[in-house]
Structure formats: structure tokens, C-alpha cells
PDB file of C-alpha atoms in Angstrom:
ATOM      1  CA  MET A   1      18.759 103.735  52.061  1.00 42.00           C
ATOM      2  CA  LYS A   2      20.520 101.083  53.996  1.00 40.00           C
ATOM      3  CA  ASN A   3      21.760 101.723  57.521  1.00 43.00           C
ATOM      4  CA  LEU A   4      25.533 102.203  57.245  1.00 42.00           C
ATOM      5  CA  LEU A   5      26.119 101.595  60.954  1.00 42.00           C
ATOM      6  CA  LYS A   6      25.840  98.270  62.661  1.00 44.00           C
ATOM      7  CA  LYS A   7      23.994  97.902  65.950  1.00 42.00           C
ATOM      8  CA  PRO A   8      27.146  97.714  68.143  1.00 43.00           C
ATOM      9  CA  GLU A   9      28.438 100.852  66.429  1.00 43.00           C
ATOM     10  CA  ILE A  10      25.127 102.684  67.026  1.00 38.00           C
ATOM     11  CA  GLU A  11      25.172 101.737  70.688  1.00 45.00           C
ATOM     12  CA  GLY A  12      28.751 103.032  70.949  1.00 45.00           C
ATOM     13  CA  LEU A  13      27.763 106.310  69.320  1.00 40.00           C
ATOM     14  CA  PHE A  14      24.917 106.794  71.803  1.00 41.00           C
ATOM     15  CA  ALA A  15      27.310 106.149  74.657  1.00 44.00           C
ATOM     16  CA  ILE A  16      29.716 108.828  73.374  1.00 40.00           C
ATOM     17  CA  LEU A  17      26.820 111.272  72.881  1.00 40.00           C
ATOM     18  CA  ALA A  18      25.548 110.641  76.405  1.00 43.00           C
ATOM     19  CA  LEU A  19      29.043 111.261  77.788  1.00 42.00           C
ATOM     20  CA  ALA A  20      29.296 114.501  75.830  1.00 42.00           C
ATOM     21  CA  LEU A  21      25.913 115.682  77.071  1.00 40.00           C
ATOM     22  CA  ALA A  22      26.914 114.883  80.629  1.00 41.00           C
ATOM     23  CA  SER A  23      30.097 116.910  80.195  1.00 40.00           C
ATOM     24  CA  VAL A  24      28.130 119.891  78.853  1.00 40.00           C
ATOM     25  CA  SER A  25      25.756 119.560  81.772  1.00 39.00           C
ATOM     26  CA  MET A  26      28.687 119.586  84.195  1.00 40.00           C
ATOM     27  CA  TRP A  27      30.102 122.741  82.577  1.00 42.00           C
ATOM     28  CA  GLY A  28      26.796 124.560  82.448  1.00 42.00           C
ATOM     29  CA  CYS A  29      25.495 123.838  85.936  1.00 42.00           C
ATOM     30  CA  THR A  30      27.924 124.698  88.707  1.00 50.00           C
ATOM     31  CA  ASP A  31      27.399 124.992  92.435  1.00 64.00           C
ATOM     32  CA  ASP A  32      28.373 128.281  94.102  1.00 77.00           C
ATOM     33  CA  SER A  33      29.394 128.430  97.730  1.00 83.00           C
ATOM     34  CA  PHE A  34      29.294 131.563  99.924  1.00 80.00           C
ATOM     35  CA  GLU A  35      31.231 131.786 103.159  1.00 83.00           C
ATOM     36  CA  TRP A  36      31.610 134.587 105.705  1.00 81.00           C
ATOM     37  CA  GLY A  37      35.056 135.274 107.122  1.00 86.00           C
ATOM     38  CA  LYS A  38      36.290 137.267 110.088  1.00 91.00           C
ATOM     39  CA  ARG A  39      35.835 140.972 110.658  1.00 92.00           C
ATOM     40  CA  SER A  40      38.771 143.114 109.574  1.00 92.00           C
ATOM     41  CA  ASP A  41      41.095 145.002 111.873  1.00 93.00           C
ATOM     42  CA  PRO A  42      39.642 148.424 112.695  1.00 96.00           C
ATOM     43  CA  ARG A  43      40.737 151.642 110.995  1.00 95.00           C
ATOM     44  CA  ILE A  44      40.123 155.247 111.995  1.00 95.00           C
ATOM     45  CA  VAL A  45      37.262 157.195 110.439  1.00 96.00           C
ATOM     46  CA  SER A  46      37.751 160.359 112.464  1.00 96.00           C
ATOM     47  CA  LEU A  47      38.879 161.748 115.796  1.00 95.00           C
ATOM     48  CA  VAL A  48      35.913 163.142 117.711  1.00 94.00           C
ATOM     49  CA  ASP A  49      37.775 165.099 120.408  1.00 91.00           C
ATOM     50  CA  ASP A  50      40.745 164.791 122.757  1.00 91.00           C
ATOM     51  CA  SER A  51      39.791 161.254 123.824  1.00 94.00           C
ATOM     52  CA  LEU A  52      37.183 159.737 121.505  1.00 96.00           C
ATOM     53  CA  VAL A  53      37.642 158.152 118.097  1.00 97.00           C
ATOM     54  CA  LEU A  54      35.336 156.621 115.500  1.00 98.00           C
ATOM     55  CA  LEU A  55      36.589 153.317 114.116  1.00 98.00           C
ATOM     56  CA  TYR A  56      35.275 151.128 111.336  1.00 96.00           C
ATOM     57  CA  ASN A  57      35.706 147.601 110.055  1.00 95.00           C
ATOM     58  CA  CYS A  58      33.893 145.136 107.826  1.00 93.00           C
ATOM     59  CA  ARG A  59      33.304 141.414 107.491  1.00 92.00           C
ATOM     60  CA  SER A  60      35.111 139.501 104.791  1.00 89.00           C
ATOM     61  CA  TYR A  61      33.464 136.911 102.574  1.00 88.00           C
ATOM     62  CA  SER A  62      34.387 134.547  99.746  1.00 86.00           C
ATOM     63  CA  VAL A  63      32.344 133.121  96.863  1.00 87.00           C
ATOM     64  CA  CYS A  64      33.580 130.003  95.079  1.00 87.00           C
ATOM     65  CA  HIS A  65      32.322 128.679  91.752  1.00 78.00           C
ATOM     66  CA  GLU A  66      32.993 124.948  91.659  1.00 77.00           C
ATOM     67  CA  GLY A  67      34.595 123.338  88.647  1.00 69.00           C
ATOM     68  CA  VAL A  68      34.281 126.268  86.255  1.00 62.00           C
ATOM     69  CA  GLY A  69      37.671 125.679  84.636  1.00 61.00           C
ATOM     70  CA  PRO A  70      38.484 123.125  81.916  1.00 63.00           C
ATOM     71  CA  LEU A  71      40.329 121.014  84.465  1.00 60.00           C
ATOM     72  CA  GLY A  72      37.615 121.362  87.073  1.00 62.00           C
ATOM     73  CA  TYR A  73      39.375 123.944  89.211  1.00 67.00           C
ATOM     74  CA  ASP A  74      37.287 126.065  91.574  1.00 70.00           C
ATOM     75  CA  GLU A  75      37.298 129.807  91.011  1.00 77.00           C
ATOM     76  CA  CYS A  76      36.988 131.968  94.121  1.00 82.00           C
ATOM     77  CA  ASN A  77      36.732 135.683  94.777  1.00 80.00           C
ATOM     78  CA  GLY A  78      35.762 137.762  97.759  1.00 80.00           C
ATOM     79  CA  GLY A  79      35.254 141.144  99.322  1.00 83.00           C
ATOM     80  CA  CYS A  80      34.108 142.930 102.452  1.00 88.00           C
ATOM     81  CA  GLU A  81      30.591 143.866 103.546  1.00 87.00           C
ATOM     82  CA  ASN A  82      28.589 144.601 106.686  1.00 92.00           C
ATOM     83  CA  TYR A  83      30.540 147.754 107.502  1.00 94.00           C
ATOM     84  CA  GLY A  84      30.487 148.856 111.133  1.00 96.00           C
ATOM     85  CA  LEU A  85      31.043 152.207 112.867  1.00 97.00           C
ATOM     86  CA  PHE A  86      32.212 152.251 116.498  1.00 98.00           C
ATOM     87  CA  LEU A  87      32.860 154.950 119.115  1.00 98.00           C
ATOM     88  CA  ALA A  88      35.807 154.248 121.414  1.00 97.00           C
ATOM     89  CA  ASN A  89      38.203 155.933 123.848  1.00 97.00           C
ATOM     90  CA  TYR A  90      41.745 156.218 122.510  1.00 96.00           C
ATOM     91  CA  ARG A  91      43.255 157.493 125.774  1.00 95.00           C
ATOM     92  CA  LYS A  92      42.243 154.461 127.811  1.00 94.00           C
ATOM     93  CA  LYS A  93      41.121 151.135 126.419  1.00 95.00           C
ATOM     94  CA  GLN A  94      37.660 150.201 127.646  1.00 95.00           C
ATOM     95  CA  SER A  95      34.356 148.896 126.359  1.00 96.00           C
ATOM     96  CA  ILE A  96      33.154 150.880 123.367  1.00 96.00           C
ATOM     97  CA  TYR A  97      30.418 153.471 123.892  1.00 97.00           C
ATOM     98  CA  TRP A  98      28.411 152.762 120.748  1.00 97.00           C
ATOM     99  CA  GLY A  99      28.592 150.595 117.639  1.00 97.00           C
ATOM    100  CA  ASP A 100      26.412 149.559 114.721  1.00 97.00           C
ATOM    101  CA  THR A 101      26.671 147.892 111.315  1.00 95.00           C
ATOM    102  CA  SER A 102      25.080 148.437 107.917  1.00 94.00           C
ATOM    103  CA  ASN A 103      24.562 146.334 104.814  1.00 90.00           C
ATOM    104  CA  LEU A 104      25.636 149.260 102.616  1.00 88.00           C
ATOM    105  CA  VAL A 105      28.952 148.807 100.813  1.00 86.00           C
ATOM    106  CA  ILE A 106      30.608 152.114 101.589  1.00 91.00           C
ATOM    107  CA  ALA A 107      33.917 153.959 101.771  1.00 93.00           C
ATOM    108  CA  PHE A 108      34.404 156.304 104.712  1.00 95.00           C
ATOM    109  CA  MET A 109      36.069 159.631 103.968  1.00 95.00           C
ATOM    110  CA  SER A 110      38.573 159.717 106.819  1.00 92.00           C
ATOM    111  CA  GLY A 111      39.046 162.891 108.816  1.00 93.00           C
ATOM    112  CA  PHE A 112      35.566 164.314 108.233  1.00 96.00           C
ATOM    113  CA  TYR A 113      33.581 164.961 111.396  1.00 96.00           C
ATOM    114  CA  ARG A 114      30.735 167.410 112.072  1.00 95.00           C
ATOM    115  CA  ASP A 115      27.906 167.326 114.605  1.00 93.00           C
ATOM    116  CA  SER A 116      28.490 163.658 115.530  1.00 95.00           C
ATOM    117  CA  THR A 117      28.430 162.759 111.835  1.00 97.00           C
ATOM    118  CA  VAL A 118      30.875 161.306 109.307  1.00 97.00           C
ATOM    119  CA  ILE A 119      30.563 161.195 105.524  1.00 97.00           C
ATOM    120  CA  PHE A 120      30.890 158.186 103.223  1.00 96.00           C
ATOM    121  CA  LEU A 121      30.721 157.342  99.533  1.00 95.00           C
ATOM    122  CA  LYS A 122      29.010 154.304  98.095  1.00 91.00           C
ATOM    123  CA  ASP A 123      31.038 151.569  96.459  1.00 77.00           C
ATOM    124  CA  ASP A 124      31.118 153.263  93.040  1.00 87.00           C
ATOM    125  CA  TYR A 125      32.096 156.613  94.656  1.00 91.00           C
ATOM    126  CA  SER A 126      29.347 158.469  92.819  1.00 92.00           C
ATOM    127  CA  GLU A 127      26.963 158.896  95.775  1.00 95.00           C
ATOM    128  CA  PHE A 128      27.481 160.338  99.243  1.00 97.00           C
ATOM    129  CA  GLY A 129      25.733 159.871 102.546  1.00 97.00           C
ATOM    130  CA  PHE A 130      26.093 160.643 106.258  1.00 97.00           C
ATOM    131  CA  TRP A 131      26.260 158.380 109.267  1.00 97.00           C
ATOM    132  CA  LYS A 132      25.565 159.920 112.680  1.00 97.00           C
ATOM    133  CA  ILE A 133      26.549 158.377 115.981  1.00 97.00           C
ATOM    134  CA  GLY A 134      23.527 156.621 117.449  1.00 95.00           C
ATOM    135  CA  GLU A 135      21.669 156.422 114.129  1.00 95.00           C
ATOM    136  CA  LYS A 136      21.564 154.436 110.905  1.00 94.00           C
ATOM    137  CA  PRO A 137      23.289 155.747 107.750  1.00 95.00           C
ATOM    138  CA  LYS A 138      21.253 158.337 105.876  1.00 88.00           C
ATOM    139  CA  SER A 139      20.082 157.584 102.332  1.00 82.00           C
ATOM    140  CA  THR A 140      22.656 158.525  99.741  1.00 87.00           C
ATOM    141  CA  LYS A 141      22.488 161.221  97.096  1.00 95.00           C
ATOM    142  CA  LYS A 142      24.098 161.387  93.662  1.00 96.00           C
ATOM    143  CA  MET A 143      27.129 163.643  93.239  1.00 96.00           C
ATOM    144  CA  LYS A 144      26.812 165.890  90.167  1.00 97.00           C
ATOM    145  CA  TRP A 145      30.225 167.107  89.016  1.00 97.00           C
ATOM    146  CA  ASN A 146      30.411 170.426  87.196  1.00 97.00           C
ATOM    147  CA  SER A 147      33.359 171.477  85.016  1.00 97.00           C
ATOM    148  CA  PRO A 148      36.263 171.780  85.595  1.00 97.00           C
ATOM    149  CA  CYS A 149      35.767 169.396  88.539  1.00 97.00           C
ATOM    150  CA  ASN A 150      35.216 165.921  87.149  1.00 94.00           C
ATOM    151  CA  GLY A 151      35.358 163.329  89.872  1.00 94.00           C
ATOM    152  CA  TYR A 152      36.646 161.891  93.095  1.00 94.00           C
ATOM    153  CA  ASP A 153      40.343 161.091  92.837  1.00 92.00           C
ATOM    154  CA  GLY A 154      40.809 158.077  95.047  1.00 87.00           C
ATOM    155  CA  TYR A 155      44.422 157.613  94.017  1.00 68.00           C
ATOM    156  CA  ASN A 156      45.381 160.978  95.459  1.00 68.00           C
ATOM    157  CA  PHE A 157      42.926 160.619  98.326  1.00 81.00           C
ATOM    158  CA  THR A 158      40.541 163.489  97.767  1.00 92.00           C
ATOM    159  CA  ARG A 159      39.801 164.921 101.213  1.00 94.00           C
ATOM    160  CA  PHE A 160      36.296 165.798 102.422  1.00 96.00           C
ATOM    161  CA  ARG A 161      36.010 168.546 105.060  1.00 97.00           C
ATOM    162  CA  PRO A 162      33.114 170.358 106.785  1.00 97.00           C
ATOM    163  CA  TRP A 163      32.265 173.624 105.024  1.00 97.00           C
ATOM    164  CA  ILE A 164      30.003 176.641 105.322  1.00 95.00           C
ATOM    165  CA  LYS A 165      26.189 176.228 105.541  1.00 94.00           C
ATOM    166  CA  GLY A 166      26.397 172.493 106.104  1.00 95.00           C
ATOM    167  CA  ASN A 167      28.158 171.831 102.804  1.00 97.00           C
ATOM    168  CA  VAL A 168      31.360 169.877 102.211  1.00 98.00           C
ATOM    169  CA  LEU A 169      34.740 171.117 100.992  1.00 97.00           C
ATOM    170  CA  LEU A 170      36.625 168.779  98.654  1.00 97.00           C
ATOM    171  CA  ILE A 171      40.386 169.187  98.451  1.00 94.00           C
ATOM    172  CA  GLY A 172      42.209 167.574  95.534  1.00 93.00           C
ATOM    173  CA  ALA A 173      39.323 166.441  93.343  1.00 94.00           C
ATOM    174  CA  LYS A 174      39.980 165.692  89.687  1.00 94.00           C
ATOM    175  CA  GLY A 175      40.239 168.913  87.678  1.00 94.00           C
ATOM    176  CA  CYS A 176      40.146 171.338  90.611  1.00 94.00           C
ATOM    177  CA  ASN A 177      42.104 171.931  93.795  1.00 92.00           C
ATOM    178  CA  TYR A 178      39.096 173.080  95.811  1.00 95.00           C
ATOM    179  CA  ALA A 179      35.438 172.287  95.283  1.00 96.00           C
ATOM    180  CA  VAL A 180      32.239 172.597  97.311  1.00 97.00           C
ATOM    181  CA  LEU A 181      29.657 169.830  97.507  1.00 98.00           C
ATOM    182  CA  ASP A 182      26.165 171.264  97.988  1.00 97.00           C
ATOM    183  CA  THR A 183      24.625 168.653 100.275  1.00 97.00           C
ATOM    184  CA  SER A 184      21.073 169.732  99.396  1.00 96.00           C
ATOM    185  CA  THR A 185      21.464 169.171  95.631  1.00 97.00           C
ATOM    186  CA  GLY A 186      24.558 166.989  95.219  1.00 97.00           C
ATOM    187  CA  ASN A 187      26.164 169.576  92.904  1.00 98.00           C
ATOM    188  CA  VAL A 188      29.948 169.860  93.075  1.00 98.00           C
ATOM    189  CA  ASN A 189      31.339 173.212  91.919  1.00 97.00           C
ATOM    190  CA  GLU A 190      34.850 174.595  91.888  1.00 97.00           C
ATOM    191  CA  LEU A 191      35.872 176.967  94.680  1.00 95.00           C
ATOM    192  CA  LEU A 192      38.345 179.484  93.306  1.00 90.00           C
ATOM    193  CA  ALA A 193      41.127 180.383  95.731  1.00 84.00           C
ATOM    194  CA  GLU A 194      40.775 184.099  94.977  1.00 86.00           C
ATOM    195  CA  GLU A 195      39.961 187.275  96.911  1.00 86.00           C
ATOM    196  CA  ASP A 196      38.493 186.159 100.277  1.00 88.00           C
ATOM    197  CA  PHE A 197      39.796 182.618  99.764  1.00 91.00           C
ATOM    198  CA  ALA A 198      43.217 183.464  98.283  1.00 93.00           C
ATOM    199  CA  TRP A 199      44.951 182.432 101.513  1.00 93.00           C
ATOM    200  CA  LEU A 200      43.782 178.837 101.029  1.00 92.00           C
ATOM    201  CA  LYS A 201      46.566 178.362  98.465  1.00 88.00           C
ATOM    202  CA  ASP A 202      49.150 178.357 101.254  1.00 86.00           C
ATOM    203  CA  CYS A 203      47.364 175.716 103.349  1.00 92.00           C
ATOM    204  CA  GLU A 204      47.722 171.970 103.091  1.00 91.00           C
ATOM    205  CA  ASP A 205      44.336 171.399 104.698  1.00 94.00           C
ATOM    206  CA  VAL A 206      41.321 173.560 105.555  1.00 95.00           C
ATOM    207  CA  VAL A 207      38.185 173.024 107.624  1.00 95.00           C
ATOM    208  CA  TYR A 208      35.187 175.071 108.755  1.00 95.00           C
ATOM    209  CA  LEU A 209      35.027 175.055 112.558  1.00 89.00           C
ATOM    210  CA  ASP A 210      32.701 176.976 114.854  1.00 84.00           C
ATOM    211  CA  GLY A 211      31.920 179.726 112.366  1.00 89.00           C
ATOM    212  CA  ALA A 212      35.478 180.228 111.111  1.00 92.00           C
ATOM    213  CA  LEU A 213      37.772 178.790 108.448  1.00 94.00           C
ATOM    214  CA  ALA A 214      40.866 177.133 109.897  1.00 95.00           C
ATOM    215  CA  GLY A 215      43.893 176.209 107.814  1.00 95.00           C
ATOM    216  CA  LEU A 216      47.087 174.283 108.507  1.00 95.00           C
ATOM    217  CA  LYS A 217      50.404 174.751 106.765  1.00 91.00           C
ATOM    218  CA  LYS A 218      53.971 173.771 107.491  1.00 87.00           C
ATOM    219  CA  SER A 219      56.894 176.142 107.650  1.00 80.00           C
ATOM    220  CA  ASN A 220      59.180 176.270 104.633  1.00 65.00           C
ATOM    221  CA  PHE A 221      62.058 177.847 106.538  1.00 62.00           C
ATOM    222  CA  GLY A 222      63.552 174.752 108.123  1.00 60.00           C
ATOM    223  CA  ASP A 223      62.456 175.647 111.651  1.00 65.00           C
ATOM    224  CA  GLU A 224      59.951 172.792 111.826  1.00 75.00           C
ATOM    225  CA  LYS A 225      56.813 174.718 112.677  1.00 86.00           C
ATOM    226  CA  VAL A 226      53.188 174.135 111.832  1.00 91.00           C
ATOM    227  CA  TRP A 227      51.144 177.295 111.368  1.00 93.00           C
ATOM    228  CA  LEU A 228      47.483 177.728 112.269  1.00 95.00           C
ATOM    229  CA  VAL A 229      45.615 180.234 110.078  1.00 95.00           C
ATOM    230  CA  ILE A 230      42.096 181.417 110.967  1.00 95.00           C
ATOM    231  CA  ASP A 231      40.120 183.310 108.311  1.00 94.00           C
ATOM    232  CA  GLY A 232      43.366 184.223 106.585  1.00 93.00           C
ATOM    233  CA  MET A 233      45.124 185.484 109.726  1.00 94.00           C
ATOM    234  CA  LEU A 234      48.100 183.748 111.336  1.00 94.00           C
ATOM    235  CA  MET A 235      46.954 182.806 114.844  1.00 95.00           C
ATOM    236  CA  ASP A 236      49.404 180.309 116.286  1.00 95.00           C
ATOM    237  CA  SER A 237      52.305 178.001 115.555  1.00 92.00           C
ATOM    238  CA  LEU A 238      53.372 174.588 116.791  1.00 88.00           C
ATOM    239  CA  ASN A 239      57.106 174.274 117.366  1.00 84.00           C
ATOM    240  CA  LEU A 240      58.243 170.710 116.804  1.00 79.00           C
ATOM    241  CA  LYS A 241      61.863 171.108 117.815  1.00 71.00           C
ATOM    242  CA  LYS A 242      61.011 169.806 121.273  1.00 62.00           C
ATOM    243  CA  ASN A 243      60.356 166.486 119.569  1.00 59.00           C
ATOM    244  CA  GLU A 244      63.594 166.625 117.581  1.00 64.00           C
ATOM    245  CA  ALA A 245      61.348 166.039 114.598  1.00 67.00           C
ATOM    246  CA  TYR A 246      60.761 167.391 111.145  1.00 72.00           C
ATOM    247  CA  VAL A 247      57.491 167.564 109.268  1.00 80.00           C
ATOM    248  CA  GLY A 248      57.558 164.689 106.815  1.00 77.00           C
ATOM    249  CA  ASP A 249      56.283 164.656 103.263  1.00 74.00           C
ATOM    250  CA  TYR A 250      53.077 162.654 103.108  1.00 73.00           C
ATOM    251  CA  PHE A 251      50.897 161.878 100.097  1.00 71.00           C
ATOM    252  CA  GLU A 252      47.776 163.222 101.824  1.00 72.00           C
ATOM    253  CA  GLY A 253      49.569 166.325 103.102  1.00 80.00           C
ATOM    254  CA  ALA A 254      52.168 166.685 105.835  1.00 86.00           C
ATOM    255  CA  VAL A 255      49.661 168.521 108.028  1.00 91.00           C
ATOM    256  CA  LYS A 256      45.912 167.979 107.963  1.00 92.00           C
ATOM    257  CA  TRP A 257      42.720 167.883 109.963  1.00 93.00           C
ATOM    258  CA  ASN A 258      41.292 164.788 111.589  1.00 92.00           C
ATOM    259  CA  GLY A 259      37.982 165.946 112.984  1.00 89.00           C
ATOM    260  CA  THR A 260      38.931 168.966 115.093  1.00 87.00           C
ATOM    261  CA  ILE A 261      42.444 167.656 115.734  1.00 93.00           C
ATOM    262  CA  ALA A 262      45.543 168.940 113.959  1.00 92.00           C
ATOM    263  CA  GLN A 263      47.431 165.932 112.613  1.00 91.00           C
ATOM    264  CA  VAL A 264      51.104 166.297 111.749  1.00 88.00           C
ATOM    265  CA  TYR A 265      53.144 163.678 109.909  1.00 85.00           C
ATOM    266  CA  LEU A 266      56.545 163.535 111.590  1.00 79.00           C
ATOM    267  CA  ASN A 267      59.857 161.893 110.961  1.00 73.00           C
ATOM    268  CA  SER A 268      62.044 161.767 114.023  1.00 60.00           C
ATOM    269  CA  MET A 269      64.827 159.922 115.772  1.00 53.00           C
ATOM    270  CA  ASP A 270      63.450 160.883 119.168  1.00 54.00           C
ATOM    271  CA  THR A 271      62.150 157.944 121.221  1.00 49.00           C
ATOM    272  CA  ARG A 272      58.752 159.550 121.815  1.00 51.00           C
ATOM    273  CA  SER A 273      57.938 159.696 118.117  1.00 50.00           C
ATOM    274  CA  ASN A 274      59.316 156.216 117.584  1.00 51.00           C
ATOM    275  CA  LEU A 275      56.984 154.472 119.965  1.00 49.00           C
ATOM    276  CA  PHE A 276      56.079 152.579 116.824  1.00 50.00           C
ATOM    277  CA  SER A 277      58.437 151.179 114.225  1.00 48.00           C
ATOM    278  CA  ASN A 278      57.706 153.804 111.543  1.00 52.00           C
ATOM    279  CA  SER A 279      57.269 157.557 111.354  1.00 57.00           C
ATOM    280  CA  LYS A 280      53.916 158.462 112.820  1.00 73.00           C
ATOM    281  CA  PHE A 281      51.288 161.155 113.270  1.00 85.00           C
ATOM    282  CA  TYR A 282      51.593 163.651 116.073  1.00 87.00           C
ATOM    283  CA  LEU A 283      48.208 164.949 117.257  1.00 91.00           C
ATOM    284  CA  LYS A 284      47.443 168.388 118.676  1.00 92.00           C
ATOM    285  CA  GLY A 285      44.072 169.814 119.642  1.00 91.00           C
ATOM    286  CA  LEU A 286      42.550 173.172 118.724  1.00 88.00           C
ATOM    287  CA  SER A 287      41.224 175.247 121.631  1.00 85.00           C
ATOM    288  CA  VAL A 288      38.033 177.276 121.674  1.00 79.00           C
ATOM    289  CA  ASN A 289      39.977 180.540 121.273  1.00 84.00           C
ATOM    290  CA  LYS A 290      41.312 179.327 117.901  1.00 88.00           C
ATOM    291  CA  HIS A 291      44.809 178.439 119.134  1.00 93.00           C
ATOM    292  CA  PHE A 292      46.594 175.136 119.582  1.00 93.00           C
ATOM    293  CA  ASP A 293      45.488 173.696 122.898  1.00 92.00           C
ATOM    294  CA  ASN A 294      48.457 173.560 125.273  1.00 88.00           C
ATOM    295  CA  GLN A 295      46.427 171.363 127.616  1.00 90.00           C
ATOM    296  CA  PHE A 296      46.018 168.688 124.942  1.00 90.00           C
ATOM    297  CA  PRO A 297      47.972 165.670 126.270  1.00 88.00           C
ATOM    298  CA  GLU A 298      50.713 164.537 123.930  1.00 85.00           C
ATOM    299  CA  ILE A 299      49.640 161.625 121.751  1.00 89.00           C
ATOM    300  CA  TRP A 300      51.012 159.720 118.784  1.00 88.00           C
ATOM    301  CA  MET A 301      48.999 157.677 116.315  1.00 89.00           C
ATOM    302  CA  ASN A 302      49.803 154.777 114.023  1.00 85.00           C
ATOM    303  CA  VAL A 303      46.868 153.621 111.869  1.00 83.00           C
ATOM    304  CA  SER A 304      44.504 152.783 114.752  1.00 88.00           C
ATOM    305  CA  ALA A 305      47.012 152.478 117.595  1.00 92.00           C
ATOM    306  CA  PHE A 306      47.695 155.344 120.011  1.00 94.00           C
ATOM    307  CA  ALA A 307      50.493 155.991 122.486  1.00 90.00           C
ATOM    308  CA  ASP A 308      51.220 158.796 124.941  1.00 86.00           C
ATOM    309  CA  SER A 309      54.601 160.239 125.851  1.00 78.00           C
ATOM    310  CA  SER A 310      55.173 157.497 128.425  1.00 81.00           C
ATOM    311  CA  GLY A 311      54.829 154.797 125.792  1.00 82.00           C
ATOM    312  CA  LYS A 312      51.495 153.448 127.014  1.00 88.00           C
ATOM    313  CA  GLU A 313      49.646 152.065 123.999  1.00 91.00           C
ATOM    314  CA  VAL A 314      45.929 151.754 123.251  1.00 95.00           C
ATOM    315  CA  LEU A 315      44.847 149.457 120.431  1.00 95.00           C
ATOM    316  CA  TYR A 316      41.461 148.027 119.541  1.00 96.00           C
ATOM    317  CA  ASN A 317      41.147 144.708 117.711  1.00 95.00           C
ATOM    318  CA  ALA A 318      38.215 143.363 115.716  1.00 95.00           C
ATOM    319  CA  GLU A 319      36.929 141.385 118.713  1.00 95.00           C
ATOM    320  CA  ASP A 320      36.765 144.587 120.763  1.00 96.00           C
ATOM    321  CA  LEU A 321      34.143 146.097 118.465  1.00 96.00           C
ATOM    322  CA  TYR A 322      30.507 145.035 118.445  1.00 93.00           C
ATOM    323  CA  VAL A 323      26.984 146.361 118.042  1.00 94.00           C
ATOM    324  CA  VAL A 324      25.886 148.275 121.124  1.00 92.00           C
ATOM    325  CA  GLY A 325      23.337 151.044 121.755  1.00 79.00           C
ATOM    326  CA  GLU A 326      24.024 154.363 123.415  1.00 60.00           C
ATOM    327  CA  ASN A 327      24.429 154.321 127.157  1.00 49.00           C
TER     328      ASN A 327
END
């Protein structure tokens, strides 16, 4: 059989084939670039007491895949890693007391605080772990959901609170209003608000403190009070009229616990509650005799900024937080 292509034509064909192979090679072998960014602005994990707060942040990063598109465009995506936990004073800005970072990708459950410890979930929200001040995060354990409870509801911000016998109370999980996480097994079972726990139905938030169950609820009578309930008994109330404020509706609950601090979401036209541009949280402590602490200095909170009644503000930035051991 005679060759149907002349030599110049064959050489041209090889040139086209070589170009095609080079193009395939360019598409199949791309260079990835990884770049660290800055650390994020801090957010609150939990209030420790009347002056200390635990903050967290993370370090951003970006990964770019060069020339992956048909026109050679780079494709980039990113995230946040190297989470840090930091202990600071929110009454007076000063050097932090303690701080550390971890390579775990985690989500802190804000408001939880017990025995110098906070709780977190791993990035897929199916495992939980604890991080204690002065220590590294503890190894995580799988959460085993039992019907009718069927998962963490991030959209509605399922709240995690200290509970009896070292366990954890979950408020607002998928499929059940109240559930208990057994920290020894990872089992999550529904807690029925019946008999001894029937009074929980009236509370917006509940926590186990010093051997007793403490609940918070707002008044429905227009007198702008927050009620403190201990083991089902009404113990105290917080009158907010002095602030010319009303308890606002908030997607996580108008009143809730942040550590051992009662946190009230207020809307007000009074200058003290408008130290920031938006409606903010008013914070009130709980005393050892299970009443609101009248000695707790007035404080307002906005994300991770704090201000007292005089307007003096305390705010920590990313550069204020760093790894440091206990003093």
C-alpha cells in the first residue's frame, strides 16, 4: 500500500500531534500554591467569670490551582485552620493570661463553660471534644444520636450546656427540644420535659451550676423582667426598666447563659445600651446564693467588645492574642 501522505504533510501532522500532547500535558499537570493569611478577629467562646473571657480565632489560608480552566484561569479556594483559644480580661485590656493553638479544625460551642473547660465539635459536627485552659484539646469522641434526636442543628444554633454528672445538655437539637449527651459513651438521648423537668418548658436557657439547675426566662407581661428559676422555683428577677430597655427577640433566645453569666438581648434607646451602634447584650452575674449578683458591675457586650456604663470600651484584636503559657 502506497503512502498517501507526502513527507511535508507527515511532518506537519507530527507537529500538530506534538502540540496536542503538550496541551494535554498542560491540562493534566497543574501547580498548586498554598499561602497562609492573617489570623481572624477574635470571637467569644465563653465568659469565665465577672472579668475573664475565653476568645478564639483562626488563621486563614488559600489554595490556588494554576491554569485549571479552559482559558488558563487559576482556581482558588480557602478556609481557616490553626484555631487558638485565649484567656483575657474583659474589664481592663491587658496582656492575655494564657493562649494556645491546635491543628484541629473545630467549631466551639459558645456559652459552654465548666471547670475551666469549653466544648467543641469537629469540622463535620459529628464528634465532640473538650479544651481546658492550660492544656491541649482532648481527643474527640463520636456522637451517637438516638431517636427522636437526629443531629446537631447548626442553622438554629443548638446550644450546649453543662449538665448533671459531667454530661452535656443540648437545647434545640434536630428532632428534640432537650437532649443529654453522655460524655462517657457519646450517646445522645432525648430529655423529656416532664415531671421533675416540666418547668424547663418555660425557660429559654438552662444550665447545671453548683449542684442545681438554673433557668432563665423573660417576662411575658410587658414589664421587661428576666426571671431566674432554680430547680423549678422562682428565685429572683432582673428589672430592666432602669435601662429603658425591652428584652429583644433573638434567634438563639432572648435570654441565655454564657458560662455562669446571664446574658440578655436588649433593644433600647437609652445611651448606656447604645454604646455600640446596634442592640447589644446586657450581662449580669449569678451570685453564690442563687440570685442575680447586685455587685456585678454593669457591662454591655457586642461580639467581642465590652463597655461599662461610663462608655469605656475593651476590645481585643488578632494581634493581641498569641501563644503563652500560664503565669
